[in-house]
mmCIF file of C-alpha atoms in Angstrom:
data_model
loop_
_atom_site.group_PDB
_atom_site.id
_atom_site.type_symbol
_atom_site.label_atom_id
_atom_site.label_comp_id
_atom_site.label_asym_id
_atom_site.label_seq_id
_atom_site.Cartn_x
_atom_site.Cartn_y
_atom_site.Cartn_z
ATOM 1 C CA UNK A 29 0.000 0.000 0.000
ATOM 2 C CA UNK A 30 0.854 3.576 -0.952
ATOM 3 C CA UNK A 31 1.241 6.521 1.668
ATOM 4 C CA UNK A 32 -2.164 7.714 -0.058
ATOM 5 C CA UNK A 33 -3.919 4.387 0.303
ATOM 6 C CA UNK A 34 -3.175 4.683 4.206
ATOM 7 C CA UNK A 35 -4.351 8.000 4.262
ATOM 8 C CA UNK A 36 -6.626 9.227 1.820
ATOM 9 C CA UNK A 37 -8.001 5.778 1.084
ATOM 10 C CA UNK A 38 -9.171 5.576 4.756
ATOM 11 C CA UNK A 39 -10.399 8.840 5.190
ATOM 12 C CA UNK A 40 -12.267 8.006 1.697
ATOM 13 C CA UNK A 41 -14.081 5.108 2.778
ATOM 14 C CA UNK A 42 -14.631 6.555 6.214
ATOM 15 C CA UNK A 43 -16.669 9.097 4.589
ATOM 16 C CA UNK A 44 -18.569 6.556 2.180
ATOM 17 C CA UNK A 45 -19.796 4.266 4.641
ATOM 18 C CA UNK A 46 -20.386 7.067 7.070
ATOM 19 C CA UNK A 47 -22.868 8.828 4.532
ATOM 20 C CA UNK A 48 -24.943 4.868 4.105
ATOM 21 C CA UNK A 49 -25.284 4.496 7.889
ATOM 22 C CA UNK A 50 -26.334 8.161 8.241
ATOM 23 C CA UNK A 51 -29.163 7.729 5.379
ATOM 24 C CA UNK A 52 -30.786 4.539 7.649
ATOM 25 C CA UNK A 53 -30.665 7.107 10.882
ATOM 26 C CA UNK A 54 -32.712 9.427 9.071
ATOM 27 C CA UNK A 55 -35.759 7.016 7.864
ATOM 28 C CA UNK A 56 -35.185 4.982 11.154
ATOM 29 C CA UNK A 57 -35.418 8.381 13.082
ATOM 30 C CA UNK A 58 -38.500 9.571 10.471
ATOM 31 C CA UNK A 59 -40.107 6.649 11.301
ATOM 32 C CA UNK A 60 -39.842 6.725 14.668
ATOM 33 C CA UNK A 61 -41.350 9.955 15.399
ATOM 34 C CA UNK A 62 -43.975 8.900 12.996
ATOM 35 C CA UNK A 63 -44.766 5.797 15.251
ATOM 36 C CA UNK A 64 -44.261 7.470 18.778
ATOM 37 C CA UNK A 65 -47.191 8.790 20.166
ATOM 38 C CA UNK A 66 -47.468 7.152 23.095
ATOM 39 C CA UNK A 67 -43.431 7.561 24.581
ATOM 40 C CA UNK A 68 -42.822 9.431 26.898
ATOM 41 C CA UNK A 69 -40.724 12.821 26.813
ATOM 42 C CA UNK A 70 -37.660 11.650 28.006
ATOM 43 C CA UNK A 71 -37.618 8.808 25.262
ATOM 44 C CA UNK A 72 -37.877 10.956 22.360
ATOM 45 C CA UNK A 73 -36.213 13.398 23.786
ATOM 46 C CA UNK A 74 -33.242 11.035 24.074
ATOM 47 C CA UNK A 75 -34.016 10.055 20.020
ATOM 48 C CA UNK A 76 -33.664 13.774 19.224
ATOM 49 C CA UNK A 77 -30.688 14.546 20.674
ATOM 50 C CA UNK A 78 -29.441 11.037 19.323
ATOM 51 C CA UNK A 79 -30.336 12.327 15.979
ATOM 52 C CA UNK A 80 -28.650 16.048 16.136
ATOM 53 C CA UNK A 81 -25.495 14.713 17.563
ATOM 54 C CA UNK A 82 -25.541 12.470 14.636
ATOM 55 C CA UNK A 83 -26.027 14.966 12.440
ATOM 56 C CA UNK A 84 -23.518 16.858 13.689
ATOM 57 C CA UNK A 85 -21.044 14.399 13.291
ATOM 58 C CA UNK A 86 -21.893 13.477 9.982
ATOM 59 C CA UNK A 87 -20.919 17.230 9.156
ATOM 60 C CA UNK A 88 -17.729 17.335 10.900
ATOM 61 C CA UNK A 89 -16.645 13.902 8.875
ATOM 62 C CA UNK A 90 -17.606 15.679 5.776
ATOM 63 C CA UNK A 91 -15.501 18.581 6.452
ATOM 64 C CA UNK A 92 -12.447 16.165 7.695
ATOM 65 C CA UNK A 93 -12.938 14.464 4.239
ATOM 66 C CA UNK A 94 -13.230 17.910 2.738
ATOM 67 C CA UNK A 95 -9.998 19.032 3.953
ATOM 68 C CA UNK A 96 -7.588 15.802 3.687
ATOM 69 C CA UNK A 97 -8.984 14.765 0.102
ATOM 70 C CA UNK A 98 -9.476 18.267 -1.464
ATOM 71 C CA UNK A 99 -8.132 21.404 0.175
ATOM 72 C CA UNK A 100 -4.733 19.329 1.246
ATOM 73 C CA UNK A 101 -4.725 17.363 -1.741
ATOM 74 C CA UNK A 102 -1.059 16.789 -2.727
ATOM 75 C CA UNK A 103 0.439 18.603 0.319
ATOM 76 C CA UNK A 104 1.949 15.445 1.898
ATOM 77 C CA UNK A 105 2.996 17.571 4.935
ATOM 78 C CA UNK A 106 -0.537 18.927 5.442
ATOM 79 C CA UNK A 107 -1.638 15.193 5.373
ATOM 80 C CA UNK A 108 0.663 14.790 8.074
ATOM 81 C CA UNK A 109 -1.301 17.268 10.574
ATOM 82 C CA UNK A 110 -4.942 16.508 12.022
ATOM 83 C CA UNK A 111 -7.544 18.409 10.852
ATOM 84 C CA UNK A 112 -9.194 20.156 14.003
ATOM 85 C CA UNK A 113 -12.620 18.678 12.934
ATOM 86 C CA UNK A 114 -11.468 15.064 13.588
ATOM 87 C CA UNK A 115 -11.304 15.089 17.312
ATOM 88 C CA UNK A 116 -14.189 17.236 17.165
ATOM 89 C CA UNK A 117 -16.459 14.475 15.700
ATOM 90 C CA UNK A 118 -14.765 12.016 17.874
ATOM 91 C CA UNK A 119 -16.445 14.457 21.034
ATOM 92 C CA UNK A 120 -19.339 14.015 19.796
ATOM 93 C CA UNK A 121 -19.040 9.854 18.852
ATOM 94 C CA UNK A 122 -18.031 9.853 22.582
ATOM 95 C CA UNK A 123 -21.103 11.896 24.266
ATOM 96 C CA UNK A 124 -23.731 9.278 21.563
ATOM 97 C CA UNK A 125 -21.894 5.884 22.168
ATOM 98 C CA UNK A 126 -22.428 7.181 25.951
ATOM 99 C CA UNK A 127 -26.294 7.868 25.994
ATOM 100 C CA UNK A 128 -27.208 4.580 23.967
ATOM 101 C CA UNK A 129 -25.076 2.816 26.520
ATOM 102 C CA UNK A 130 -27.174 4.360 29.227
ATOM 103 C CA UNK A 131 -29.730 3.239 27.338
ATOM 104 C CA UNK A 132 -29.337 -0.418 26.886
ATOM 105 C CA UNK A 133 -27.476 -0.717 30.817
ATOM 106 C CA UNK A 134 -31.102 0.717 32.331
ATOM 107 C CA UNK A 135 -32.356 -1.826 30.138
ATOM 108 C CA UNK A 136 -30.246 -4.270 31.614
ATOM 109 C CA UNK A 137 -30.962 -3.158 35.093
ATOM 110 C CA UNK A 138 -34.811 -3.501 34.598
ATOM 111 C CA UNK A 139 -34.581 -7.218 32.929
ATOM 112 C CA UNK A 140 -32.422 -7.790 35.701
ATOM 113 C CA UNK A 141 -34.586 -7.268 38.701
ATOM 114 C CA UNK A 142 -32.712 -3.876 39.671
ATOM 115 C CA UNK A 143 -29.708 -5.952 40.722
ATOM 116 C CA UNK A 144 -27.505 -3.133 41.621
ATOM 117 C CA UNK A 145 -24.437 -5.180 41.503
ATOM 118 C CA UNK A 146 -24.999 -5.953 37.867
ATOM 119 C CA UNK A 147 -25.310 -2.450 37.067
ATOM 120 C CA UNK A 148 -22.615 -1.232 38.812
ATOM 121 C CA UNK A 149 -20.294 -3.602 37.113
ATOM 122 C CA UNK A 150 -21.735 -1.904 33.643
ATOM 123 C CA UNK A 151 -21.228 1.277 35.085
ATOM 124 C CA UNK A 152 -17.445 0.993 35.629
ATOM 125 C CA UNK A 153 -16.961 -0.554 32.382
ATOM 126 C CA UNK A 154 -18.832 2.456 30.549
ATOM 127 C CA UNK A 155 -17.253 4.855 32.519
ATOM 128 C CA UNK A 156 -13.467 3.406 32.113
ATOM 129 C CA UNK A 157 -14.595 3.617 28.296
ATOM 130 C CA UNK A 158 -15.636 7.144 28.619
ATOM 131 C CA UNK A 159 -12.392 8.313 30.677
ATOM 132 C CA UNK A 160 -10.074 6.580 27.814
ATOM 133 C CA UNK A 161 -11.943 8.128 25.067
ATOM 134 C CA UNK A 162 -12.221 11.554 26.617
ATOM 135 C CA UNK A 163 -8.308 11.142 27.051
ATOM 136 C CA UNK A 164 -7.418 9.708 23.684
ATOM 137 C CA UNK A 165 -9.484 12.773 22.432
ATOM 138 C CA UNK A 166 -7.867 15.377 24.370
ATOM 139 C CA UNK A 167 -4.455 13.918 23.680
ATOM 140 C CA UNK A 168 -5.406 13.900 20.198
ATOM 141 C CA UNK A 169 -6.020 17.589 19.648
ATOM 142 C CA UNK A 170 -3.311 18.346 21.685
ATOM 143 C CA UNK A 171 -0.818 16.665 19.400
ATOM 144 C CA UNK A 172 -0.883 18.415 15.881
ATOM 145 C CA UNK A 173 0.705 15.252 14.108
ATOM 146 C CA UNK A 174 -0.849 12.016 13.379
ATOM 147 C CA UNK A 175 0.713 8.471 14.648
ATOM 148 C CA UNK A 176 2.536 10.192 17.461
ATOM 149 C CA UNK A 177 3.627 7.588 20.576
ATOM 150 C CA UNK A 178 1.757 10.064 22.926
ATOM 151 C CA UNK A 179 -1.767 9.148 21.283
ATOM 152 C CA UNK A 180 -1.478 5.617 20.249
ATOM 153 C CA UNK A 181 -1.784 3.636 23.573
ATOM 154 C CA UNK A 182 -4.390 6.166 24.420
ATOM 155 C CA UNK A 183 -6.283 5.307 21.463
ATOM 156 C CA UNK A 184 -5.960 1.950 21.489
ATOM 157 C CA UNK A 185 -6.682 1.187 24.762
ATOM 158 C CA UNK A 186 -9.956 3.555 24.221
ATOM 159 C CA UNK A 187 -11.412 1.371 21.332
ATOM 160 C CA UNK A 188 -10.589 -2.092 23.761
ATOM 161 C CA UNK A 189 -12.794 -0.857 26.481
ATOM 162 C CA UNK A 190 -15.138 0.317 24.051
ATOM 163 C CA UNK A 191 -15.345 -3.085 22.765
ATOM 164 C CA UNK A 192 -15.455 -4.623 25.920
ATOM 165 C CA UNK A 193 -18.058 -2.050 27.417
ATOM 166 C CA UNK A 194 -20.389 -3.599 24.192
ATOM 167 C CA UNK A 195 -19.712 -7.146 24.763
ATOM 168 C CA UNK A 196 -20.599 -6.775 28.200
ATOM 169 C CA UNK A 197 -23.824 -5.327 27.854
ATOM 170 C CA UNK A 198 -24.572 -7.610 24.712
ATOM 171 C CA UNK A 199 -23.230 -10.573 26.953
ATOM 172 C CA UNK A 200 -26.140 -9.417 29.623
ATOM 173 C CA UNK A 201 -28.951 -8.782 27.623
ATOM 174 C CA UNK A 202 -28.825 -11.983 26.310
ATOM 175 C CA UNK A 203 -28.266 -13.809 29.696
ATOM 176 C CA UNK A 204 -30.988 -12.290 31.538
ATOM 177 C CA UNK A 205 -33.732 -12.572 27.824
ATOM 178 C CA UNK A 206 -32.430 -16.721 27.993
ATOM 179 C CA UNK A 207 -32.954 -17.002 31.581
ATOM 180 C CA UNK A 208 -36.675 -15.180 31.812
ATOM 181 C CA UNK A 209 -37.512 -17.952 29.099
ATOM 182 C CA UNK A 210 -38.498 -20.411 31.791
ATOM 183 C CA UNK A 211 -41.021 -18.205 33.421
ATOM 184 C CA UNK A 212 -43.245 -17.415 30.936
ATOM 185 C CA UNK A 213 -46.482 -20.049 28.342
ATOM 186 C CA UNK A 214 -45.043 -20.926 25.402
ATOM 187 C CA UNK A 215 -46.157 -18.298 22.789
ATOM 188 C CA UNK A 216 -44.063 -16.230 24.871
ATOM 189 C CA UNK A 217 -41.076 -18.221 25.036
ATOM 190 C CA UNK A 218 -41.201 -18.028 21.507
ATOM 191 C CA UNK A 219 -41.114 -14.677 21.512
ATOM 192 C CA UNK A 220 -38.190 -13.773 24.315
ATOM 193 C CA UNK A 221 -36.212 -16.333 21.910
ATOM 194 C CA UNK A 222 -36.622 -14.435 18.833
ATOM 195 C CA UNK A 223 -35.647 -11.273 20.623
ATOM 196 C CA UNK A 224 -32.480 -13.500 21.872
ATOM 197 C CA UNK A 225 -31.206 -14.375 18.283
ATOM 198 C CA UNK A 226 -31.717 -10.643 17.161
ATOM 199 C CA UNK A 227 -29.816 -9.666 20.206
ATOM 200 C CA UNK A 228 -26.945 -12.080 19.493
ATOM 201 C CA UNK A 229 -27.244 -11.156 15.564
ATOM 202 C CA UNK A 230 -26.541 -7.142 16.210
ATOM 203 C CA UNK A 231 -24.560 -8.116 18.962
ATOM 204 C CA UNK A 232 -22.263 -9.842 17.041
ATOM 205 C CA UNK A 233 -22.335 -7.750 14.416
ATOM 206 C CA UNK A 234 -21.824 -4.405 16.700
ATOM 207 C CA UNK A 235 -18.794 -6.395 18.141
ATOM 208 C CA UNK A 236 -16.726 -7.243 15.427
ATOM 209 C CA UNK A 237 -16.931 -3.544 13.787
ATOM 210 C CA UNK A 238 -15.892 -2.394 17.235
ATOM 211 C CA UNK A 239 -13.025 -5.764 17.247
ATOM 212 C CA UNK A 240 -12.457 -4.115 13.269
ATOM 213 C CA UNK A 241 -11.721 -0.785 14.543
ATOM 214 C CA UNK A 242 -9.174 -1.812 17.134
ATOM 215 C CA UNK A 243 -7.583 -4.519 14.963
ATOM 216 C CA UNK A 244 -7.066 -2.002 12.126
ATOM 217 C CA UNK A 245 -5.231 0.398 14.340
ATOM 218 C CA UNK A 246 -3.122 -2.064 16.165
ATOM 219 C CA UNK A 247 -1.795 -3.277 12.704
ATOM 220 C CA UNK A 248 -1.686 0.466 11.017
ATOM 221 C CA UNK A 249 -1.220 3.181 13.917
ATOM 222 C CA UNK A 250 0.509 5.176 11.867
ATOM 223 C CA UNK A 251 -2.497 5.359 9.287
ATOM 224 C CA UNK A 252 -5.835 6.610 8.418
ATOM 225 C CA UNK A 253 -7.330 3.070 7.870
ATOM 226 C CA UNK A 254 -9.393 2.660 11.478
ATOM 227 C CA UNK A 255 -11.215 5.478 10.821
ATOM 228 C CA UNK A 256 -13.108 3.388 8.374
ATOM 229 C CA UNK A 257 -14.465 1.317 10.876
ATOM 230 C CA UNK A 258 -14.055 4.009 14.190
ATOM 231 C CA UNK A 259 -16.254 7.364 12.338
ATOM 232 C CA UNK A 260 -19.242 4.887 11.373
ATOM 233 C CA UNK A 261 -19.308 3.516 14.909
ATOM 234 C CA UNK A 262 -21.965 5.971 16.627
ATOM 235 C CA UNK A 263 -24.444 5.875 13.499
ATOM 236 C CA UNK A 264 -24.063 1.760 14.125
ATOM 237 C CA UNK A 265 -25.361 2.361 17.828
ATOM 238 C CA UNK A 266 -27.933 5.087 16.719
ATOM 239 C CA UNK A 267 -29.570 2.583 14.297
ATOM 240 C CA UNK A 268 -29.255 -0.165 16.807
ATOM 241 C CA UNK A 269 -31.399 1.849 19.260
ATOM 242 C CA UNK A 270 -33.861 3.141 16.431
ATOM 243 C CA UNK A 271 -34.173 -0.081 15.541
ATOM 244 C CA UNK A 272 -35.160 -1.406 18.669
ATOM 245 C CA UNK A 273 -37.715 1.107 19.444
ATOM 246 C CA UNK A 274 -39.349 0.857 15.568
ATOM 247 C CA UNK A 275 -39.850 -2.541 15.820
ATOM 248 C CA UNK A 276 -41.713 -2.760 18.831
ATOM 249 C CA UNK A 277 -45.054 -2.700 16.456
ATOM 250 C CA UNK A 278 -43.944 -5.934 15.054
ATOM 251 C CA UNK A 279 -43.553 -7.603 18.281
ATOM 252 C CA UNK A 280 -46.796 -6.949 19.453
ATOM 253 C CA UNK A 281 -48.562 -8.169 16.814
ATOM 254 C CA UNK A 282 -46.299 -11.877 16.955
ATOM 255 C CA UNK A 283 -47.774 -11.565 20.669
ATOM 256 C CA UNK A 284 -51.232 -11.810 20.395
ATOM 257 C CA UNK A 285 -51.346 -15.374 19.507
ATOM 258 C CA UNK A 286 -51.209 -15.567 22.935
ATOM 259 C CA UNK A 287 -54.695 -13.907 23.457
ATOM 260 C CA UNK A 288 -56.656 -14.390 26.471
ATOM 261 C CA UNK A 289 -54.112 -16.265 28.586
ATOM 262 C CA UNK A 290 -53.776 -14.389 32.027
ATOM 263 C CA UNK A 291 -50.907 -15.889 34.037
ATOM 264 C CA UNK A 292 -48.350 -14.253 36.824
ATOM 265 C CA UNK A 293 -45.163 -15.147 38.054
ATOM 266 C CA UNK A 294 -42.241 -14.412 40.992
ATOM 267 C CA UNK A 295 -39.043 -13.857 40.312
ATOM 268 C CA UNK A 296 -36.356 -14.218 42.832
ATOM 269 C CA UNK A 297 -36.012 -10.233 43.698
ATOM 270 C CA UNK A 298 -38.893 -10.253 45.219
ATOM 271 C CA UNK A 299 -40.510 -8.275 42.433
ATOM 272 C CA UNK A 300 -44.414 -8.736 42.472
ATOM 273 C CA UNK A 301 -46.160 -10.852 39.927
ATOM 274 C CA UNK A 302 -45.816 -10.308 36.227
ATOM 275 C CA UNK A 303 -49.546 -10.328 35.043
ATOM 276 C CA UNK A 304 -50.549 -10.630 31.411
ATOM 277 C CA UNK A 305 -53.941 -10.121 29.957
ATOM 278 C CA UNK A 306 -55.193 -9.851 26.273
ATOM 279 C CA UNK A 307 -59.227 -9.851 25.829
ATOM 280 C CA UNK A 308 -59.091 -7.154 23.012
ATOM 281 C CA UNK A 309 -55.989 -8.340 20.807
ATOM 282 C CA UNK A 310 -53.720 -6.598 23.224
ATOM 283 C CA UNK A 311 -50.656 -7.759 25.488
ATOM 284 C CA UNK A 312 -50.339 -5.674 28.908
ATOM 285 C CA UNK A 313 -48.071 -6.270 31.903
ATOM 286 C CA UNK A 314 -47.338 -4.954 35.101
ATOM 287 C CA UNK A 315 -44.519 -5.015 37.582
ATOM 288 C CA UNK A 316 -44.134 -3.825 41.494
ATOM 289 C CA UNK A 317 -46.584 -2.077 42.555
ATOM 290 C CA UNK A 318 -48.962 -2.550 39.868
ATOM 291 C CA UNK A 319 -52.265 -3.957 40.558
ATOM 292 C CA UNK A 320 -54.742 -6.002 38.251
ATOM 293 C CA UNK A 321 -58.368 -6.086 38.119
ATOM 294 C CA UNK A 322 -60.585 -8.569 36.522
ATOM 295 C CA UNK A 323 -59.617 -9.316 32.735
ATOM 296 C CA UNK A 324 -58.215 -5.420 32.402
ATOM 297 C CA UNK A 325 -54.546 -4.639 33.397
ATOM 298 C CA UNK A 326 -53.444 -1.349 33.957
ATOM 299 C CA UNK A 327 -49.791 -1.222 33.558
ATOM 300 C CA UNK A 328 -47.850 2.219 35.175
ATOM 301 C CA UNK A 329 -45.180 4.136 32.569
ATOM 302 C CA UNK A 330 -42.362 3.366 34.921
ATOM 303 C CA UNK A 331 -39.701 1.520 32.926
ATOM 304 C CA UNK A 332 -41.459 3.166 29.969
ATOM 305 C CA UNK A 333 -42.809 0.169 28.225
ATOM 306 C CA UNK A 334 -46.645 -0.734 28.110
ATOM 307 C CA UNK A 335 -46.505 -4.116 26.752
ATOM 308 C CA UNK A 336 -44.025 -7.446 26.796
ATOM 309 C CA UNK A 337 -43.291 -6.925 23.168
ATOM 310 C CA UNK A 338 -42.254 -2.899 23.873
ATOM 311 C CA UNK A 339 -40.371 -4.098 26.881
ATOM 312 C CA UNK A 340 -38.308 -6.874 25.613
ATOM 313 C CA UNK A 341 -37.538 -4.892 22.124
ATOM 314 C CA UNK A 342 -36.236 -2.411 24.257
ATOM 315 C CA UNK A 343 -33.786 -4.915 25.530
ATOM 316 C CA UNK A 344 -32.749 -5.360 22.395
ATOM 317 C CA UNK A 345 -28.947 -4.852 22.152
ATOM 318 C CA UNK A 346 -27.176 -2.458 19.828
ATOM 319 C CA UNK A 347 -23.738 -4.616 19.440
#
């Protein structure tokens, strides 16, 4: 490979691929907000900003691709010197990756009974992940020259607890979605297990663009060739979380052939029963505190989710 094929050719593709995973965040975010009426404000509040910061860093990899393949074009030493947009766009990677995070780890806490040791363990994973990243990006700015010594362990060591902060909550999703299987009638078994293979599907696939991104720079740290798989990253998460909220539709229609079976269980937090009800082609549920009455539950807004299809999509894993 040519100096250009590290450099340009990266930053190329980095752009390309960028732009296709951008397009599916707009119609997964259009579709959203044409499906949303009854979320709450904080959910599509959280989608919005999701979607600007998005946007925002789709602009800023524009304008890094602007400036190393056209205004710098030919100026080797130029190529040689980040373009202040770059770390830019990596601040803003770092603030997305962290609220869909949030997202899928209060996820995790709710599937897991509120088990505060679970979530804690998340927490200093995530948080690890956020220091490194915050540092890598500081360090980055800081240091006018690509490939430097001063930013490469910072950076690579940023995008390994990145991967491991997605693994981890992939890893849990999908423990605590295989182990509810048990408690529930068969049509929802069925169900919880399709959510499970989706869940390992995007894990997986999450995972290994992460693995892609830190493999790349470990053999090329001197090159432009991670950013292929490290600028598409956030739009990977934001379409991972769209997608789990757009598809919660789906779900609940594959749950009513489980119509007018009522049934509760315990699970071993001591969380009341789980009651399900469908006289009128509709799943509800309830957990805690909430009470059912005759063949209608009422189900509170707490963990924002008004049905077992809604709350197990929500589960759903980005990586």
């Amino acid at each position: 490979m040519s100096l250009l094929d590290d450099t340009l050719g990266g930053v190329f593709f980095a752009c390309i691929v960028s732009s296709i995973f951008y397009g599916i965040t707009c119609l997964q975010t259009i579709y959203y907000f044409m499906n949303c009426k009854g979320d709450g404000k904080i959910l599509k509040g959280l989608v919005a900003t999701i979607s600007v910061l998005d946007s925002l860093h789709m602009a800023l990899v524009l304008h890094f691709g602007y400036i190393e393949l056209v205004k710098s074009f030919g100026d080797l030493e130029k190529l040689a010197f980040v373009t202040w947009s770059l770390p830019v766009a990596v601040l803003t990677n770092v603030v997305n990756d962290l609220l869909v995070r949030l997202f899928f780890s209060r996820r995790v806490w709710i599937l897991s009974g509120r088990n505060t040791t679970v979530i804690t363990f998340l927490g200093l994973i995530i948080s690890v992940s956020l220091a490194l990243s915050l540092f890598s990006d500081v360090q980055t700015f800081h240091v006018s020259k690509k490939g430097t010594s001063q930013t490469e362990w910072a950076v690579f060591s940023s995008s390994g607890t990145t991967t491991l902060a997605d693994l981890t909550i992939a890893a849990a999703l999908c423990f605590y979605l295989a182990r509810s299987r048990g408690n529930y009638y068969k049509g929802t078994r069925r169900l919880i297990t399709s959510l499970l293979q989706y869940t390992i599907q995007t894990g997986l696939f999450a995972t290994l663009w992460s693995t892609g991104s830190l493999i790349s720079f470990g053999l090329k740290p001197n090159s432009d060739l991670s950013l292929i798989f490290y600028l598409p990253q956030p739009k990977i998460y934001a379409n991972a979380l769209l997608a789990s909220l757009n598809a919660r539709e789906n779900l609940r229609e594959k749950s009513r052939i489980s119509e007018n079976t009522t049934h509760s269980i315990r699970n071993n937090d001591g969380l009341s029963s789980i009651a399900f009800n469908n006289p009128t082609h509709h799943t509800q549920f309830e957990l805690d505190s909430v009470k059912v009455s005759g063949r209608n539950a009422v189900a509170t807004e707490d963990d924002d989710v008004r049905s077992l299809p809604s709350l197990c999509c929500s589960f759903i894993s980005f990586l």
